[in-house]
């Protein structure tokens, strides 16, 4: 029977499993190694019990003695390996793309950069559309799309210059940038403002708005919505659409392991 003021655990509950996890989680404080006393305090164990758990984890290969202290070994990563194996970026992003597509009634897409191309890795069509003409895995020239320019803007300078050298500026519409110098200027603008609008450059009837998806300091993808040209006048790009995309990009990054606070 539980003592007054305590929570009754179910019959199946294995207290030693809780204590083992408590010992492992004691190392989450940021210290590279911990003494037996420090582990005992963090895991709410007696010093003798903490020592027994540490010695057992040492025998199993999850902890190693470091002088008078202990530290974790890389083997602890095995505990989360199964979860991480199923945690792909498209899978993480899809519910967020669905929410964004329904909120804005526009098609939402997640893309990555492969050489000179932006590749669609996840896509949710606007609710008003019955068909989707661009499928997962489809490629578009990165230089002439909003998501591509966001991804190029995030490249290190050397890689960005290599991208420019391999780019052939082609006139898709009368609005397409006409020279490599103009393209450089557009991408410099993207680097400064943190988002990109490409209007009617690839198709006369379509515009694209994109923001980066960041994990720490790394841009891992670009989030884009396709906007019919006639719909742009009814909303504010900077005050309505960009914040909505940035918030969705932040949520995708956090769910994919990008939380920094």
JSON list of N, CA and C in Angstrom, two decimals, residues 68-126:
[
{"chain": "A", "resi": 68, "resn": "UNK", "atom": "N", "xyz": [37.54, 9.01, -10.76]},
{"chain": "A", "resi": 68, "resn": "UNK", "atom": "CA", "xyz": [36.57, 8.82, -9.69]},
{"chain": "A", "resi": 68, "resn": "UNK", "atom": "C", "xyz": [35.14, 9.12, -10.12]},
{"chain": "A", "resi": 69, "resn": "UNK", "atom": "N", "xyz": [34.96, 9.38, -11.40]},
{"chain": "A", "resi": 69, "resn": "UNK", "atom": "CA", "xyz": [33.64, 9.73, -11.93]},
{"chain": "A", "resi": 69, "resn": "UNK", "atom": "C", "xyz": [33.27, 8.74, -13.04]},
{"chain": "A", "resi": 70, "resn": "UNK", "atom": "N", "xyz": [32.08, 9.00, -13.62]},
{"chain": "A", "resi": 70, "resn": "UNK", "atom": "CA", "xyz": [31.59, 8.16, -14.70]},
{"chain": "A", "resi": 70, "resn": "UNK", "atom": "C", "xyz": [31.10, 9.06, -15.83]},
{"chain": "A", "resi": 71, "resn": "UNK", "atom": "N", "xyz": [31.15, 8.55, -17.04]},
{"chain": "A", "resi": 71, "resn": "UNK", "atom": "CA", "xyz": [30.61, 9.27, -18.19]},
{"chain": "A", "resi": 71, "resn": "UNK", "atom": "C", "xyz": [29.90, 8.28, -19.12]},
{"chain": "A", "resi": 72, "resn": "UNK", "atom": "N", "xyz": [29.00, 8.81, -19.92]},
{"chain": "A", "resi": 72, "resn": "UNK", "atom": "CA", "xyz": [28.25, 7.98, -20.86]},
{"chain": "A", "resi": 72, "resn": "UNK", "atom": "C", "xyz": [29.14, 7.56, -22.03]},
{"chain": "A", "resi": 73, "resn": "UNK", "atom": "N", "xyz": [28.79, 6.44, -22.65]},
{"chain": "A", "resi": 73, "resn": "UNK", "atom": "CA", "xyz": [29.48, 6.00, -23.87]},
{"chain": "A", "resi": 73, "resn": "UNK", "atom": "C", "xyz": [28.53, 6.19, -25.06]},
{"chain": "A", "resi": 74, "resn": "UNK", "atom": "N", "xyz": [29.06, 6.14, -26.27]},
{"chain": "A", "resi": 74, "resn": "UNK", "atom": "CA", "xyz": [28.19, 6.28, -27.45]},
{"chain": "A", "resi": 74, "resn": "UNK", "atom": "C", "xyz": [27.08, 5.24, -27.54]},
{"chain": "A", "resi": 75, "resn": "UNK", "atom": "N", "xyz": [27.22, 4.15, -26.78]},
{"chain": "A", "resi": 75, "resn": "UNK", "atom": "CA", "xyz": [26.21, 3.10, -26.85]},
{"chain": "A", "resi": 75, "resn": "UNK", "atom": "C", "xyz": [24.84, 3.58, -26.39]},
{"chain": "A", "resi": 76, "resn": "UNK", "atom": "N", "xyz": [24.77, 4.66, -25.61]},
{"chain": "A", "resi": 76, "resn": "UNK", "atom": "CA", "xyz": [23.47, 5.15, -25.16]},
{"chain": "A", "resi": 76, "resn": "UNK", "atom": "C", "xyz": [22.63, 5.62, -26.34]},
{"chain": "A", "resi": 77, "resn": "UNK", "atom": "N", "xyz": [23.27, 5.93, -27.47]},
{"chain": "A", "resi": 77, "resn": "UNK", "atom": "CA", "xyz": [22.53, 6.36, -28.65]},
{"chain": "A", "resi": 77, "resn": "UNK", "atom": "C", "xyz": [21.66, 5.23, -29.20]},
{"chain": "A", "resi": 78, "resn": "UNK", "atom": "N", "xyz": [22.02, 3.99, -28.87]},
{"chain": "A", "resi": 78, "resn": "UNK", "atom": "CA", "xyz": [21.23, 2.85, -29.35]},
{"chain": "A", "resi": 78, "resn": "UNK", "atom": "C", "xyz": [19.80, 2.90, -28.81]},
{"chain": "A", "resi": 79, "resn": "UNK", "atom": "N", "xyz": [19.62, 3.52, -27.65]},
{"chain": "A", "resi": 79, "resn": "UNK", "atom": "CA", "xyz": [18.30, 3.56, -27.03]},
{"chain": "A", "resi": 79, "resn": "UNK", "atom": "C", "xyz": [17.31, 4.30, -27.92]},
{"chain": "A", "resi": 80, "resn": "UNK", "atom": "N", "xyz": [17.75, 5.38, -28.56]},
{"chain": "A", "resi": 80, "resn": "UNK", "atom": "CA", "xyz": [16.86, 6.17, -29.40]},
{"chain": "A", "resi": 80, "resn": "UNK", "atom": "C", "xyz": [16.98, 5.88, -30.88]},
{"chain": "A", "resi": 81, "resn": "UNK", "atom": "N", "xyz": [17.79, 4.89, -31.26]},
{"chain": "A", "resi": 81, "resn": "UNK", "atom": "CA", "xyz": [18.04, 4.65, -32.68]},
{"chain": "A", "resi": 81, "resn": "UNK", "atom": "C", "xyz": [16.78, 4.27, -33.44]},
{"chain": "A", "resi": 82, "resn": "UNK", "atom": "N", "xyz": [15.93, 3.43, -32.83]},
{"chain": "A", "resi": 82, "resn": "UNK", "atom": "CA", "xyz": [14.71, 3.01, -33.51]},
{"chain": "A", "resi": 82, "resn": "UNK", "atom": "C", "xyz": [13.78, 4.17, -33.79]},
{"chain": "A", "resi": 83, "resn": "UNK", "atom": "N", "xyz": [13.66, 5.08, -32.82]},
{"chain": "A", "resi": 83, "resn": "UNK", "atom": "CA", "xyz": [12.81, 6.25, -33.00]},
{"chain": "A", "resi": 83, "resn": "UNK", "atom": "C", "xyz": [13.36, 7.15, -34.09]},
{"chain": "A", "resi": 84, "resn": "UNK", "atom": "N", "xyz": [14.65, 7.42, -34.03]},
{"chain": "A", "resi": 84, "resn": "UNK", "atom": "CA", "xyz": [15.26, 8.32, -34.99]},
{"chain": "A", "resi": 84, "resn": "UNK", "atom": "C", "xyz": [15.22, 7.77, -36.40]},
{"chain": "A", "resi": 85, "resn": "UNK", "atom": "N", "xyz": [15.28, 6.44, -36.53]},
{"chain": "A", "resi": 85, "resn": "UNK", "atom": "CA", "xyz": [15.26, 5.84, -37.86]},
{"chain": "A", "resi": 85, "resn": "UNK", "atom": "C", "xyz": [13.96, 6.13, -38.59]},
{"chain": "A", "resi": 86, "resn": "UNK", "atom": "N", "xyz": [12.87, 6.28, -37.84]},
{"chain": "A", "resi": 86, "resn": "UNK", "atom": "CA", "xyz": [11.59, 6.55, -38.47]},
{"chain": "A", "resi": 86, "resn": "UNK", "atom": "C", "xyz": [11.24, 8.03, -38.53]},
{"chain": "A", "resi": 87, "resn": "UNK", "atom": "N", "xyz": [12.17, 8.87, -38.12]},
{"chain": "A", "resi": 87, "resn": "UNK", "atom": "CA", "xyz": [11.90, 10.30, -38.04]},
{"chain": "A", "resi": 87, "resn": "UNK", "atom": "C", "xyz": [12.50, 10.99, -39.25]},
{"chain": "A", "resi": 88, "resn": "UNK", "atom": "N", "xyz": [11.81, 10.94, -40.38]},
{"chain": "A", "resi": 88, "resn": "UNK", "atom": "CA", "xyz": [12.30, 11.60, -41.59]},
{"chain": "A", "resi": 88, "resn": "UNK", "atom": "C", "xyz": [11.71, 13.00, -41.67]},
{"chain": "A", "resi": 89, "resn": "UNK", "atom": "N", "xyz": [12.41, 13.87, -42.35]},
{"chain": "A", "resi": 89, "resn": "UNK", "atom": "CA", "xyz": [11.95, 15.26, -42.47]},
{"chain": "A", "resi": 89, "resn": "UNK", "atom": "C", "xyz": [10.58, 15.35, -43.14]},
{"chain": "A", "resi": 90, "resn": "UNK", "atom": "N", "xyz": [10.35, 14.67, -44.27]},
{"chain": "A", "resi": 90, "resn": "UNK", "atom": "CA", "xyz": [9.01, 14.75, -44.88]},
{"chain": "A", "resi": 90, "resn": "UNK", "atom": "C", "xyz": [7.91, 14.28, -43.95]},
{"chain": "A", "resi": 91, "resn": "UNK", "atom": "N", "xyz": [8.18, 13.21, -43.20]},
{"chain": "A", "resi": 91, "resn": "UNK", "atom": "CA", "xyz": [7.18, 12.68, -42.28]},
{"chain": "A", "resi": 91, "resn": "UNK", "atom": "C", "xyz": [6.87, 13.69, -41.18]},
{"chain": "A", "resi": 92, "resn": "UNK", "atom": "N", "xyz": [7.90, 14.32, -40.66]},
{"chain": "A", "resi": 92, "resn": "UNK", "atom": "CA", "xyz": [7.72, 15.33, -39.63]},
{"chain": "A", "resi": 92, "resn": "UNK", "atom": "C", "xyz": [6.97, 16.54, -40.17]},
{"chain": "A", "resi": 93, "resn": "UNK", "atom": "N", "xyz": [7.29, 16.93, -41.40]},
{"chain": "A", "resi": 93, "resn": "UNK", "atom": "CA", "xyz": [6.75, 18.16, -41.96]},
{"chain": "A", "resi": 93, "resn": "UNK", "atom": "C", "xyz": [5.29, 18.04, -42.40]},
{"chain": "A", "resi": 94, "resn": "UNK", "atom": "N", "xyz": [4.86, 16.86, -42.80]},
{"chain": "A", "resi": 94, "resn": "UNK", "atom": "CA", "xyz": [3.57, 16.74, -43.45]},
{"chain": "A", "resi": 94, "resn": "UNK", "atom": "C", "xyz": [2.39, 17.30, -42.65]},
{"chain": "A", "resi": 95, "resn": "UNK", "atom": "N", "xyz": [2.23, 17.01, -41.36]},
{"chain": "A", "resi": 95, "resn": "UNK", "atom": "CA", "xyz": [1.09, 17.59, -40.65]},
{"chain": "A", "resi": 95, "resn": "UNK", "atom": "C", "xyz": [1.15, 19.12, -40.59]},
{"chain": "A", "resi": 96, "resn": "UNK", "atom": "N", "xyz": [2.36, 19.66, -40.55]},
{"chain": "A", "resi": 96, "resn": "UNK", "atom": "CA", "xyz": [2.49, 21.12, -40.53]},
{"chain": "A", "resi": 96, "resn": "UNK", "atom": "C", "xyz": [2.15, 21.71, -41.90]},
{"chain": "A", "resi": 97, "resn": "UNK", "atom": "N", "xyz": [2.53, 21.03, -42.97]},
{"chain": "A", "resi": 97, "resn": "UNK", "atom": "CA", "xyz": [2.17, 21.48, -44.31]},
{"chain": "A", "resi": 97, "resn": "UNK", "atom": "C", "xyz": [0.66, 21.43, -44.50]},
{"chain": "A", "resi": 98, "resn": "UNK", "atom": "N", "xyz": [0.04, 20.38, -43.97]},
{"chain": "A", "resi": 98, "resn": "UNK", "atom": "CA", "xyz": [-1.42, 20.24, -44.08]},
{"chain": "A", "resi": 98, "resn": "UNK", "atom": "C", "xyz": [-2.12, 21.39, -43.38]},
{"chain": "A", "resi": 99, "resn": "UNK", "atom": "N", "xyz": [-1.65, 21.71, -42.17]},
{"chain": "A", "resi": 99, "resn": "UNK", "atom": "CA", "xyz": [-2.26, 22.83, -41.43]},
{"chain": "A", "resi": 99, "resn": "UNK", "atom": "C", "xyz": [-2.10, 24.14, -42.18]},
{"chain": "A", "resi": 100, "resn": "UNK", "atom": "N", "xyz": [-0.90, 24.37, -42.73]},
{"chain": "A", "resi": 100, "resn": "UNK", "atom": "CA", "xyz": [-0.64, 25.61, -43.45]},
{"chain": "A", "resi": 100, "resn": "UNK", "atom": "C", "xyz": [-1.47, 25.70, -44.72]},
{"chain": "A", "resi": 101, "resn": "UNK", "atom": "N", "xyz": [-1.56, 24.59, -45.47]},
{"chain": "A", "resi": 101, "resn": "UNK", "atom": "CA", "xyz": [-2.33, 24.59, -46.71]},
{"chain": "A", "resi": 101, "resn": "UNK", "atom": "C", "xyz": [-3.80, 24.89, -46.45]},
{"chain": "A", "resi": 102, "resn": "UNK", "atom": "N", "xyz": [-4.34, 24.35, -45.36]},
{"chain": "A", "resi": 102, "resn": "UNK", "atom": "CA", "xyz": [-5.74, 24.60, -45.05]},
{"chain": "A", "resi": 102, "resn": "UNK", "atom": "C", "xyz": [-5.95, 26.01, -44.51]},
{"chain": "A", "resi": 103, "resn": "UNK", "atom": "N", "xyz": [-4.98, 26.51, -43.77]},
{"chain": "A", "resi": 103, "resn": "UNK", "atom": "CA", "xyz": [-5.12, 27.85, -43.21]},
{"chain": "A", "resi": 103, "resn": "UNK", "atom": "C", "xyz": [-5.08, 28.92, -44.30]},
{"chain": "A", "resi": 104, "resn": "UNK", "atom": "N", "xyz": [-4.17, 28.75, -45.27]},
{"chain": "A", "resi": 104, "resn": "UNK", "atom": "CA", "xyz": [-4.01, 29.77, -46.31]},
{"chain": "A", "resi": 104, "resn": "UNK", "atom": "C", "xyz": [-4.74, 29.42, -47.60]},
{"chain": "A", "resi": 105, "resn": "UNK", "atom": "N", "xyz": [-5.25, 28.19, -47.69]},
{"chain": "A", "resi": 105, "resn": "UNK", "atom": "CA", "xyz": [-5.88, 27.69, -48.91]},
{"chain": "A", "resi": 105, "resn": "UNK", "atom": "C", "xyz": [-4.92, 27.79, -50.10]},
{"chain": "A", "resi": 106, "resn": "UNK", "atom": "N", "xyz": [-3.67, 27.44, -49.84]},
{"chain": "A", "resi": 106, "resn": "UNK", "atom": "CA", "xyz": [-2.64, 27.41, -50.88]},
{"chain": "A", "resi": 106, "resn": "UNK", "atom": "C", "xyz": [-1.84, 26.12, -50.73]},
{"chain": "A", "resi": 107, "resn": "UNK", "atom": "N", "xyz": [-1.27, 25.66, -51.82]},
{"chain": "A", "resi": 107, "resn": "UNK", "atom": "CA", "xyz": [-0.45, 24.45, -51.79]},
{"chain": "A", "resi": 107, "resn": "UNK", "atom": "C", "xyz": [0.85, 24.73, -51.05]},
{"chain": "A", "resi": 108, "resn": "UNK", "atom": "N", "xyz": [1.19, 23.86, -50.11]},
{"chain": "A", "resi": 108, "resn": "UNK", "atom": "CA", "xyz": [2.41, 24.01, -49.29]},
{"chain": "A", "resi": 108, "resn": "UNK", "atom": "C", "xyz": [3.39, 22.91, -49.65]},
{"chain": "A", "resi": 109, "resn": "UNK", "atom": "N", "xyz": [4.66, 23.28, -49.78]},
{"chain": "A", "resi": 109, "resn": "UNK", "atom": "CA", "xyz": [5.68, 22.35, -50.24]},
{"chain": "A", "resi": 109, "resn": "UNK", "atom": "C", "xyz": [6.95, 22.50, -49.42]},
{"chain": "A", "resi": 110, "resn": "UNK", "atom": "N", "xyz": [7.62, 21.38, -49.21]},
{"chain": "A", "resi": 110, "resn": "UNK", "atom": "CA", "xyz": [8.95, 21.38, -48.59]},
{"chain": "A", "resi": 110, "resn": "UNK", "atom": "C", "xyz": [9.94, 20.88, -49.62]},
{"chain": "A", "resi": 111, "resn": "UNK", "atom": "N", "xyz": [11.06, 21.61, -49.79]},
{"chain": "A", "resi": 111, "resn": "UNK", "atom": "CA", "xyz": [12.05, 21.27, -50.81]},
{"chain": "A", "resi": 111, "resn": "UNK", "atom": "C", "xyz": [13.46, 21.28, -50.23]},
{"chain": "A", "resi": 112, "resn": "UNK", "atom": "N", "xyz": [14.32, 20.52, -50.86]},
{"chain": "A", "resi": 112, "resn": "UNK", "atom": "CA", "xyz": [15.75, 20.54, -50.55]},
{"chain": "A", "resi": 112, "resn": "UNK", "atom": "C", "xyz": [16.52, 20.79, -51.84]},
{"chain": "A", "resi": 113, "resn": "UNK", "atom": "N", "xyz": [17.79, 21.09, -51.68]},
{"chain": "A", "resi": 113, "resn": "UNK", "atom": "CA", "xyz": [18.63, 21.43, -52.83]},
{"chain": "A", "resi": 113, "resn": "UNK", "atom": "C", "xyz": [19.47, 20.23, -53.24]},
{"chain": "A", "resi": 114, "resn": "UNK", "atom": "N", "xyz": [19.48, 19.92, -54.53]},
{"chain": "A", "resi": 114, "resn": "UNK", "atom": "CA", "xyz": [20.33, 18.87, -55.07]},
{"chain": "A", "resi": 114, "resn": "UNK", "atom": "C", "xyz": [21.00, 19.41, -56.32]},
{"chain": "A", "resi": 115, "resn": "UNK", "atom": "N", "xyz": [22.24, 19.83, -56.16]},
{"chain": "A", "resi": 115, "resn": "UNK", "atom": "CA", "xyz": [22.95, 20.43, -57.30]},
{"chain": "A", "resi": 115, "resn": "UNK", "atom": "C", "xyz": [22.30, 21.73, -57.71]},
{"chain": "A", "resi": 116, "resn": "UNK", "atom": "N", "xyz": [21.81, 21.78, -58.93]},
{"chain": "A", "resi": 116, "resn": "UNK", "atom": "CA", "xyz": [21.19, 23.00, -59.46]},
{"chain": "A", "resi": 116, "resn": "UNK", "atom": "C", "xyz": [19.67, 23.00, -59.29]},
{"chain": "A", "resi": 117, "resn": "UNK", "atom": "N", "xyz": [19.13, 21.95, -58.69]},
{"chain": "A", "resi": 117, "resn": "UNK", "atom": "CA", "xyz": [17.68, 21.79, -58.63]},
{"chain": "A", "resi": 117, "resn": "UNK", "atom": "C", "xyz": [17.13, 21.85, -57.22]},
{"chain": "A", "resi": 118, "resn": "UNK", "atom": "N", "xyz": [15.91, 22.34, -57.12]},
{"chain": "A", "resi": 118, "resn": "UNK", "atom": "CA", "xyz": [15.12, 22.21, -55.89]},
{"chain": "A", "resi": 118, "resn": "UNK", "atom": "C", "xyz": [14.23, 20.99, -56.06]},
{"chain": "A", "resi": 119, "resn": "UNK", "atom": "N", "xyz": [14.25, 20.10, -55.08]},
{"chain": "A", "resi": 119, "resn": "UNK", "atom": "CA", "xyz": [13.49, 18.85, -55.15]},
{"chain": "A", "resi": 119, "resn": "UNK", "atom": "C", "xyz": [12.35, 18.88, -54.15]},
{"chain": "A", "resi": 120, "resn": "UNK", "atom": "N", "xyz": [11.15, 18.52, -54.62]},
{"chain": "A", "resi": 120, "resn": "UNK", "atom": "CA", "xyz": [9.99, 18.44, -53.74]},
{"chain": "A", "resi": 120, "resn": "UNK", "atom": "C", "xyz": [10.11, 17.18, -52.89]},
{"chain": "A", "resi": 121, "resn": "UNK", "atom": "N", "xyz": [10.18, 17.34, -51.55]},
{"chain": "A", "resi": 121, "resn": "UNK", "atom": "CA", "xyz": [10.25, 16.18, -50.67]},
{"chain": "A", "resi": 121, "resn": "UNK", "atom": "C", "xyz": [8.96, 15.96, -49.88]},
{"chain": "A", "resi": 122, "resn": "UNK", "atom": "N", "xyz": [8.11, 16.98, -49.81]},
{"chain": "A", "resi": 122, "resn": "UNK", "atom": "CA", "xyz": [6.79, 16.84, -49.17]},
{"chain": "A", "resi": 122, "resn": "UNK", "atom": "C", "xyz": [5.89, 17.92, -49.75]},
{"chain": "A", "resi": 123, "resn": "UNK", "atom": "N", "xyz": [4.62, 17.57, -49.96]},
{"chain": "A", "resi": 123, "resn": "UNK", "atom": "CA", "xyz": [3.73, 18.52, -50.62]},
{"chain": "A", "resi": 123, "resn": "UNK", "atom": "C", "xyz": [2.28, 18.23, -50.24]},
{"chain": "A", "resi": 124, "resn": "UNK", "atom": "N", "xyz": [1.55, 19.28, -49.89]},
{"chain": "A", "resi": 124, "resn": "UNK", "atom": "CA", "xyz": [0.13, 19.16, -49.58]},
{"chain": "A", "resi": 124, "resn": "UNK", "atom": "C", "xyz": [-0.62, 20.20, -50.41]},
{"chain": "A", "resi": 125, "resn": "UNK", "atom": "N", "xyz": [-1.57, 19.74, -51.21]},
{"chain": "A", "resi": 125, "resn": "UNK", "atom": "CA", "xyz": [-2.30, 20.63, -52.11]},
{"chain": "A", "resi": 125, "resn": "UNK", "atom": "C", "xyz": [-3.29, 21.49, -51.35]},
{"chain": "A", "resi": 126, "resn": "UNK", "atom": "N", "xyz": [-3.57, 22.65, -51.91]},
{"chain": "A", "resi": 126, "resn": "UNK", "atom": "CA", "xyz": [-4.60, 23.52, -51.35]},
{"chain": "A", "resi": 126, "resn": "UNK", "atom": "C", "xyz": [-5.94, 22.80, -51.39]}
]
